Amino acid sequence: MDDLTLTGLAAAIADRKLSAVEATAGCLDRIARLDGRLRAFITLDAEGALARARALDADLAAGRRRGPLHGVPLAYKDLCHVRGLPTSCGTKTAEYFTSEIECTAVARLTAAGAVTLGKLNMTELALGPFGDNPHHGNVDNPWKPGHVAGGSSSGSGAAVAAGLAYGALGSDTGGSIRLPAACCGIVGIKPTYGRVSRAGVMPLSWSLDHLGPMTRTVRDAALMLEIVAGHDPHDATSSPRPVDALVAGLERGPAGLRVALPDNYYFDGVTPEVRTAVETAAGVLASRGARVQILRLPDPALLNDVANILARSESATIHARVARERPHELGAAVRSRLEVGFHISAHDYLQAGRLRARLAREFVAEVFAETDAVLAPAIPEPPPALDAVTAGPVDEIVRRMGRFSRLTRPFNVLGLPVVALPCGIGADGRPLGVQIVGRPFDESTILRLAHAYEEATDWHTRRP
């Protein structure tokens, strides 16, 4: 059972080869054995999960299958409001965030038959790429003890990689789905801005936040995204555009698709093994019929500057009360990042928003006239040692955060769909990750490419 993917488990339960109770008990057993080191969970609802699994087994015995995830155990980043469970957002306050409605994405997964195991650890207030947390413990990398699990959806990445859950939800404001996916050797997709509702989710930056699935395989991610995507009247930013048949579209293959490797910025300063792994991935896609080309992208450094102004201003506004009234409750780096936002002028914020709109239009028109997808590293190096990147003065820690997330952050400003997936294992056993970027609302194409790469390689089958 430990080797089953989400879709494989769903099929096994539907065929009565396994029960929802057996699947849930298996996850709870792994959590009991492994999470003392990994610290992936903040809140575990073992009794609730088993009760839900028993009810689902009874439904199936009576001929009622709730949906494509019937009996599949999932877990959610602890900024998603789940009915009956606290939402700490990684802070020391158990009920830091409350909502009148349950997270829409969670509700849709539950309606599709999923079992909720609990809430997953995260960087405090989602403000950091490394997975450290002073209140709930640092999430440990399942592949390499003492190393970065990625953030801020660190618990989501570790839980899926270690088989504690068959899938998870993460959020991504500057890379927080893709960084832990790359660090933990799994798949994570940041959908197009507006593709997935953020209702019932603690915001960090309302103009940059994205919610998306984290899974072991591309097919699993496509299935979860099909379920959670679509318009939601509770979220005014959610798009009414119809959602493609993402799972069925995987089989169309990459033949004829144009894939670009950027010749500027994205390979600057990356380690040789990361460069080699990503270039090898491009070669794999070429061998499957994709047309790989080199392309110069508009200056991503300017996008990162815009991202910093927007994210810092909005996060400071959202978390002003705790930052001003209870700053002693926050970690030093988180407190420092919030305080910067208080000093950004309204003029600079509004100008950044206007520039963002123009840059996004220009990027889509210029780049996607030449290509169907962009292939680039997700992380500039294999997951570093956590002690090394969290040591020293706060200013230096914040600079390291910026350097580690600089390859993912531009695509939040652009609002483009991006899937991250494993593309290698470093010489000392640390995962390497690649990201594939597509046109707005064209998740289907990037998932097709990612699935084709996955079918031609075995990185997704390896377990820590």
Coordinates of C-alpha atoms in Angstrom, one line a residue, residues 1 11 13 25 29-30 46 50 62 111 124 131 133 178 186 211 214 256 271 313 395 398 402 430 445 458:
M1 CA 0.0 0.0 0.0
A11 CA -8.8 2.6 -7.9
I13 CA -10.7 1.2 -2.9
A25 CA -4.9 3.3 9.3
D29 CA 0.7 4.2 11.4
R30 CA 3.3 5.9 9.2
A46 CA -7.0 10.4 13.9
L50 CA -11.1 6.8 11.0
A62 CA -24.3 0.2 -0.1
A111 CA -17.3 16.1 -1.5
E124 CA 5.1 30.9 10.3
G131 CA 10.4 25.1 6.4
N133 CA 9.1 27.0 12.5
R178 CA 7.1 24.5 -5.9
I186 CA 7.3 15.3 -5.4
L211 CA -3.6 27.4 -3.8
M214 CA 1.0 18.5 -4.0
G256 CA 5.0 19.2 -31.6
T271 CA 24.8 24.5 -9.1
S313 CA 2.9 45.7 1.6
D395 CA 19.3 40.5 7.4
V398 CA 16.3 37.2 4.7
G402 CA 15.4 35.8 -1.4
R430 CA 19.2 15.3 -2.2
T445 CA -0.2 21.7 -21.6
D458 CA 11.8 7.0 -12.8

